[in-house]
Coordinates of C-alpha atoms in Angstrom, one line a residue:
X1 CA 27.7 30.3 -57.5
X2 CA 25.2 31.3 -60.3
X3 CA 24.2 26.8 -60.6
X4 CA 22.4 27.5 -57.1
X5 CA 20.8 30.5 -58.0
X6 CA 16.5 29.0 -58.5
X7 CA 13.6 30.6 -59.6
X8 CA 12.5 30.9 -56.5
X9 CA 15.5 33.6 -55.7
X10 CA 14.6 35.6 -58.8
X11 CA 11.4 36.0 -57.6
X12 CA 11.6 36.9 -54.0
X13 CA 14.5 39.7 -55.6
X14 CA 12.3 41.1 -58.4
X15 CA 9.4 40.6 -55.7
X16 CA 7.2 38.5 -57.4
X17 CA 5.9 34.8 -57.9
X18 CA 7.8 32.3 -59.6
X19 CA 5.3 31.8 -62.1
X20 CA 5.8 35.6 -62.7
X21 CA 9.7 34.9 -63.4
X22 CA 9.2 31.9 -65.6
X23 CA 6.7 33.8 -68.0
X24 CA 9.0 37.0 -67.8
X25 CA 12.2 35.1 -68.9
X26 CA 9.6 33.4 -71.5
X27 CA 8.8 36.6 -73.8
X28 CA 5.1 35.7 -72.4
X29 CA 3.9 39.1 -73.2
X30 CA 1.0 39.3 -71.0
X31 CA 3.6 40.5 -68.1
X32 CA 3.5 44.1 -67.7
X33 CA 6.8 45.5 -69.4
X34 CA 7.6 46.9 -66.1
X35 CA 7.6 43.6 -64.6
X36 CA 9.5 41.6 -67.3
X37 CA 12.1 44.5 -66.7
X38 CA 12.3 44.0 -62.7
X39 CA 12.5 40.3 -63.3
X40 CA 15.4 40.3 -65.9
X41 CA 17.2 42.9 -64.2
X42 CA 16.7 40.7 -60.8
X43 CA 18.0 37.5 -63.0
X44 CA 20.9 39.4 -64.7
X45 CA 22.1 40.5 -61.4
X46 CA 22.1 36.8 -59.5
X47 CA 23.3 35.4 -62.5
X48 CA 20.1 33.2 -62.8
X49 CA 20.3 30.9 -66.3
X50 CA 17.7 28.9 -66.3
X51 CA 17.3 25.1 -67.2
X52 CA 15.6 25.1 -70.8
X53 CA 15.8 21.7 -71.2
X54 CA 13.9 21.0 -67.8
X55 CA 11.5 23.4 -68.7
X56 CA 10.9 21.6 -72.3
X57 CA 10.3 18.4 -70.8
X58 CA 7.6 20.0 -68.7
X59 CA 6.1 22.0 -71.2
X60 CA 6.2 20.9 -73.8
X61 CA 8.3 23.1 -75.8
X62 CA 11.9 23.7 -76.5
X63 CA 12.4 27.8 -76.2
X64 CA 13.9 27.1 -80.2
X65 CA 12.6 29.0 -82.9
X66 CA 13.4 28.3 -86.8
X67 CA 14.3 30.6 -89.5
X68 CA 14.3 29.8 -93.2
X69 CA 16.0 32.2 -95.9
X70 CA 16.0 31.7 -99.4
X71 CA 19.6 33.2 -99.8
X72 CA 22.0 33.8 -96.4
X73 CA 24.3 35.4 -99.0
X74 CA 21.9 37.8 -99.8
X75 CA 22.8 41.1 -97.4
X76 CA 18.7 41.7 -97.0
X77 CA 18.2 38.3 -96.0
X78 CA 21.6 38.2 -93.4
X79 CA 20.0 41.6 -92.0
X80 CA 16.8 40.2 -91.0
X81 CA 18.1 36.5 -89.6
X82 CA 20.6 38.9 -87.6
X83 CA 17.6 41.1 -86.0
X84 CA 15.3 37.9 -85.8
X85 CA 18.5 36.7 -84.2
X86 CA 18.9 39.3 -81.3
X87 CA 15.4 39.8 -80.4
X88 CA 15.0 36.2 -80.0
X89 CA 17.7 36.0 -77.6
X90 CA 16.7 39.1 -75.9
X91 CA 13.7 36.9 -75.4
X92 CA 15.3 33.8 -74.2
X93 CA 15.0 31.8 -77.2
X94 CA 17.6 30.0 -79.7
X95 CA 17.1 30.5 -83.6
X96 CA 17.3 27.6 -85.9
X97 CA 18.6 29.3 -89.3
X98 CA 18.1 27.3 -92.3
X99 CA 19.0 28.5 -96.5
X100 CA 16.6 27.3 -98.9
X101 CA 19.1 28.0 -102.0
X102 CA 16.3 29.6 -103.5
X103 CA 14.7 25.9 -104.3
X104 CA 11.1 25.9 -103.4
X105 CA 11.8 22.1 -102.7
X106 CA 14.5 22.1 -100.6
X107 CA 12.3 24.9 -98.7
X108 CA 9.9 22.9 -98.4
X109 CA 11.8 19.8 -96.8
X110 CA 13.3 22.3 -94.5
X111 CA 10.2 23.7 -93.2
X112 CA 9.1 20.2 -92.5
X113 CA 12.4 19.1 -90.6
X114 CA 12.8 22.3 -88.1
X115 CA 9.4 22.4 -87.3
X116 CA 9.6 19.3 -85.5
X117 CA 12.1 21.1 -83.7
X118 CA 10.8 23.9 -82.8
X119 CA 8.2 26.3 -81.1
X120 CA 7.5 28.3 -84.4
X121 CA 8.4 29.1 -87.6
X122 CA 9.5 32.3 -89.2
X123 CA 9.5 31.8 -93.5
X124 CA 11.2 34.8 -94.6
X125 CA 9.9 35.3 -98.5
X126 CA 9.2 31.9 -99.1
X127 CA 8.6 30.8 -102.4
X128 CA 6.6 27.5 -101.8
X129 CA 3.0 27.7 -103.3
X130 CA 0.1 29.2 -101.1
X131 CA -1.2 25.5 -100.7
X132 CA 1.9 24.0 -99.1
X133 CA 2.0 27.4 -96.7
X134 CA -1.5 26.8 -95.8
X135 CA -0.5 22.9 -95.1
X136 CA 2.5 23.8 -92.7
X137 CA 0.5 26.0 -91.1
X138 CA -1.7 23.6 -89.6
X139 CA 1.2 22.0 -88.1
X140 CA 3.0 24.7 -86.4
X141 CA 2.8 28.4 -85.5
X142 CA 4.1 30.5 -88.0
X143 CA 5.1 33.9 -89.0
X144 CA 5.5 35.5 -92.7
X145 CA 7.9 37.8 -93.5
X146 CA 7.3 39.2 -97.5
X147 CA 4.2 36.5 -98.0
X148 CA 0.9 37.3 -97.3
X149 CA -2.0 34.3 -96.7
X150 CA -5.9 34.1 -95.5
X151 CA -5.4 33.5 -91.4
X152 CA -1.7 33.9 -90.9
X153 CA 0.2 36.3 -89.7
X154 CA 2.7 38.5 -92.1
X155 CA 5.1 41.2 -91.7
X156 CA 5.2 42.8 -95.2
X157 CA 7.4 45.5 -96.8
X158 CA 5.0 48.0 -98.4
X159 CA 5.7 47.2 -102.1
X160 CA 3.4 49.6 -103.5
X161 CA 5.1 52.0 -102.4
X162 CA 8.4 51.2 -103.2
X163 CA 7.3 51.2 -106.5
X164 CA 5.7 54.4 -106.2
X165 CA 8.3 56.3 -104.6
X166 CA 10.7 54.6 -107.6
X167 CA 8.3 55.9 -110.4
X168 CA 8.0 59.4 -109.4
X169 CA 11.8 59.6 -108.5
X170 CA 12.6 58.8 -111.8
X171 CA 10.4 60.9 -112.8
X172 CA 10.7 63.9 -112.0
X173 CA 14.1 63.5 -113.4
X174 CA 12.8 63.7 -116.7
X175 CA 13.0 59.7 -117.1
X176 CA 10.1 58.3 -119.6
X177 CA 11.3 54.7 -120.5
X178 CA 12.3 52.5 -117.8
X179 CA 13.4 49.2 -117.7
X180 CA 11.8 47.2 -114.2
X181 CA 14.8 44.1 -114.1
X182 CA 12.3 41.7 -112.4
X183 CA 13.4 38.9 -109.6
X184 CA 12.1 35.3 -109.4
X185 CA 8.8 33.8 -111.4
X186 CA 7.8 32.5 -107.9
X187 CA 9.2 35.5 -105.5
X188 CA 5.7 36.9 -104.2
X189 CA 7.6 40.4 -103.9
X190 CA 8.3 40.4 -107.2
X191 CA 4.6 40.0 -108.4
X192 CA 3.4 42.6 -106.0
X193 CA 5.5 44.9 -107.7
X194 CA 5.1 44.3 -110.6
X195 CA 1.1 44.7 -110.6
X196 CA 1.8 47.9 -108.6
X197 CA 4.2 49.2 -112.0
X198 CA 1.1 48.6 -113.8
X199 CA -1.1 50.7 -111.0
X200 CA 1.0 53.5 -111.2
X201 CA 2.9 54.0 -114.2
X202 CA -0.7 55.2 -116.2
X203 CA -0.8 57.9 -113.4
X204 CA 2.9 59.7 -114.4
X205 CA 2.4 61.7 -117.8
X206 CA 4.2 59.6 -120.8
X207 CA 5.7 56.9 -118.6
X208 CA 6.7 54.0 -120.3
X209 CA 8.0 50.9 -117.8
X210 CA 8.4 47.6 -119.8
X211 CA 9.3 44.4 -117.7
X212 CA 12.7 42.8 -119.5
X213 CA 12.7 39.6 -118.1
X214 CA 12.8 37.6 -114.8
X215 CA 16.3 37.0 -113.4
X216 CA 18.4 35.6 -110.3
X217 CA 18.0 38.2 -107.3
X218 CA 21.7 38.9 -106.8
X219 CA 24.9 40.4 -108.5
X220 CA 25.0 37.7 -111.3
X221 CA 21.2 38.3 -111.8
X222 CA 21.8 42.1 -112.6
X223 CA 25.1 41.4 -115.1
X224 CA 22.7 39.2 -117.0
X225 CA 20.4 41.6 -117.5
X226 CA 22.5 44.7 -117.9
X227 CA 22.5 44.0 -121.7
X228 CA 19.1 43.8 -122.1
X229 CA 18.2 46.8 -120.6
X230 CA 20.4 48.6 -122.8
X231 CA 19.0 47.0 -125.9
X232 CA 15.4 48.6 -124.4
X233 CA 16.3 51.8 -125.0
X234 CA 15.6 52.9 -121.8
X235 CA 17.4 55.9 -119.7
X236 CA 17.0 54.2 -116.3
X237 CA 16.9 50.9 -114.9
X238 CA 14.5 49.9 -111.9
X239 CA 16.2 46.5 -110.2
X240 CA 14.2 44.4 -108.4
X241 CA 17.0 44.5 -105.6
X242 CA 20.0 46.1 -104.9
X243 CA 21.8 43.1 -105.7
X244 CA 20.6 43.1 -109.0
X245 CA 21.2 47.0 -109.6
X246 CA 24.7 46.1 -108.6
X247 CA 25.3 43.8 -110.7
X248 CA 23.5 46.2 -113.4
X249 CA 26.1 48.5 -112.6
X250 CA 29.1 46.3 -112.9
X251 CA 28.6 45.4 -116.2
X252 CA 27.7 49.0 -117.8
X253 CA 30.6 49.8 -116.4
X254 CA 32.6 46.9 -118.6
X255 CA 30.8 47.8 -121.6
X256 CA 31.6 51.7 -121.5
X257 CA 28.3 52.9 -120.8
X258 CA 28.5 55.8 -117.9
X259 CA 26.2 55.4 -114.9
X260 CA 24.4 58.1 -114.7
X261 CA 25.2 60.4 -117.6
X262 CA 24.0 57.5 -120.4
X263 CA 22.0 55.3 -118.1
X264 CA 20.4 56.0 -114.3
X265 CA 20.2 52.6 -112.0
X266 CA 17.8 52.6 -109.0
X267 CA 17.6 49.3 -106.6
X268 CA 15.2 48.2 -103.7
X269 CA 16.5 47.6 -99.9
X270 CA 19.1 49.8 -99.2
X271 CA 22.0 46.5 -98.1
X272 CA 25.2 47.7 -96.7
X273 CA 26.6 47.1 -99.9
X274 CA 24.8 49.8 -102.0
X275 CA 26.9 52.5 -99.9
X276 CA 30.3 50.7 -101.2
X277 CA 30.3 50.9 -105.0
X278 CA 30.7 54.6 -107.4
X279 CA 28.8 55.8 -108.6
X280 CA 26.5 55.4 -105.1
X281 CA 23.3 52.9 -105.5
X282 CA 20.3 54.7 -105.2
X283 CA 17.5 53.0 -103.6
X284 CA 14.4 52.7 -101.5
X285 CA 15.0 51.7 -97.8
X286 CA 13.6 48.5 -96.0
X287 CA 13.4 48.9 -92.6
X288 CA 15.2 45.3 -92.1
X289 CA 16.1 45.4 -88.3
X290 CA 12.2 46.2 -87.7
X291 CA 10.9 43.5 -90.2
X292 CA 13.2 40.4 -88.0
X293 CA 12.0 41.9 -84.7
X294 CA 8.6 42.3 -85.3
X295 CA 8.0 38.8 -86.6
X296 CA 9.9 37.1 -83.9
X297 CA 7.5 39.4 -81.2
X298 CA 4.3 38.3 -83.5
X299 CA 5.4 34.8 -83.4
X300 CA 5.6 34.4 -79.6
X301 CA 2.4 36.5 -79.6
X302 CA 0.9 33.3 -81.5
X303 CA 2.7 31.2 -78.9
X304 CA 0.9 32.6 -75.8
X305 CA -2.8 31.6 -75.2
X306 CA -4.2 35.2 -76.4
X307 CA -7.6 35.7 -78.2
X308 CA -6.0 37.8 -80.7
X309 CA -6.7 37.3 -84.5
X310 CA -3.6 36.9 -87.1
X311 CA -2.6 40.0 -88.8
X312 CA -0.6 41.7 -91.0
X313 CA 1.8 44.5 -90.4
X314 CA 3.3 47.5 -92.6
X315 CA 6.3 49.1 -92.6
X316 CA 7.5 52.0 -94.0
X317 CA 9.9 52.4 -96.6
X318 CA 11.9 55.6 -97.6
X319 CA 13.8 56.6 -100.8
X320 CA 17.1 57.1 -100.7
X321 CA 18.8 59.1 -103.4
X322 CA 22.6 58.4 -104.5
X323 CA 24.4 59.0 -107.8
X324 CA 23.4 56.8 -109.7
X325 CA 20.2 58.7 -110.9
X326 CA 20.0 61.8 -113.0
X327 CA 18.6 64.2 -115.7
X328 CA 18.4 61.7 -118.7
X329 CA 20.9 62.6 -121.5
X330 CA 17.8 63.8 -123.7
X331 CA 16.6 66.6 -120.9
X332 CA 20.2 68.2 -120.3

């Protein structure tokens, strides 16, 4: 039956030690890839499941990782807990997945409470300040996802560019007043792009991009803002998310305004969701499945004895054009 099958027999299938095995089935990435593959294969095949809670008491550790999300409703944030999700299992760990509501406070409790539970931390867009960060970090290992700090280690969409590739979209339409329909006061992304708006609109000829306001980052958020934007006198909106472009779009739809002949809408992320609604959402792509699965294989980097320094990783974004940009009523 599988309950007999040891270490031991793992090893002498896969033809290795049982140290080998144990830091295979680990995610301990100092075993050749070739290795880790014999030695799952060899474990898959006997059935082997080993005894996690054995191997805490010995070591120390309990094979759990956390997870905390400002909003699990939020299709960006539910695509990257479901990739930090399977890569952690692939690895032979258990995610803890906790929702901060968007409170820095309650964040801040939670972070305290699963990292007495677990091996590491992943804080995906965190909104705490840079001071409380820095103090958590001294406690446990931890990964950013959308946060950047002195001596940790971040996985970080490239917001510049999203704004650039945004700008010159809209653009090239023949767009020359454009709303940005910011997020969150304290949402890091958010102040990233707005300083690259000011960067780059001064390099597009007669660009105008006003900021109208901060506002929730979800559907609500965007219906709360549609008025506004129209009030601007803008011809195209630039939403700090695709939620928020939804929402946009929702209520120009309720007020008669036509999407894209009187007004274009452009969002950031490229959810599921964006694909579902006419006219089409068009938007710049996050590459969310790499973003969980590179900070859940940076995090157990930082959890194996390695002399490697923190870093921070890009990743590529891609624009992604739909219906709901055009030709602005004044260049047809």
């Amino acid at each position: 039956m599988a309950s007999s099958i040891t270490v031991h027999d793992v090893a002498k299938a896969a033809g290795v030690s049982a140290s080998t095995v144990s830091r295979a089935l680990s995610g301990n990435t100092a075993v050749a890839a070739a290795t880790r593959n014999r030695v799952v294969e060899a474990a898959r095949q006997l059935g082997y499941q080993p005894n996690l809670a054995a191997r805490g008491l010995i070591t120390g550790t309990t094979h759990n990782l956390g997870l905390v999300v400002p909003d699990l409703e939020n299709p960006y944030f539910a695509s990257i807990t479901k990739s930090v999700q399977s890569r952690a299992l692939a690895l032979g760990y258990s995610v803890f997945i906790a929702d901060s509501d968007e409170d820095t406070r309650t964040e801040l409790e939670l972070v305290h409470q699963l990292s007495k539970q677990v091996d590491g931390l992943i804080l995906c867009s965190p909104r705490m300040s840079t001071s409380d960060i820095a103090a958590v970090a001294d406690q446990t290992m931890m990964v950013l996802i959308n946060r950047e700090w002195e001596g940790l280690t971040s996985i970080v969409i490239d917001d510049a560019e999203i704004v650039r590739l945004a700008l010159e979209h809209l653009h090239a339409l023949g767009h020359r007043k454009v709303a940005y329909v910011g997020g969150p006061e304290t949402s890091w992304s958010n102040q990233k792009r707005w300083a690259a708006i000011e960067r780059f609109a001064p390099t597009f000829d007669d660009l105008e991009v006003s900021k109208v306001g901060s506002y929730a980052p979800n559907f609500d958020g965007g219906q709360s803002a549609a008025d506004v934007v129209v009030a601007s006198g803008a011809t195209a909106a630039f939403a700090y998310n695709d939620l928020v472009g939804l929402g946009i779009l929702a209520r120009l739809t309720t007020r008669g305004v036509r999407v894209p002949e009187d007004l274009s809408v452009m969002g950031i992320d490229d959810v599921n969701v964006a694909t579902l609604v006419s006219p089409g959402l068009t938007t710049v792509r996050s590459p969310l499945k790499k973003v969980g699965r590179s900070a859940v294989n940076k995090l157990i980097d930082l959890m194996t004895p390695t002399d490697r320094p923190s870093s921070t990783e890009d990743l590529p974004v891609q624009l992604v054009v739909r219906q709901s940009t055009a030709v602005p009523p004044q260049r047809r």
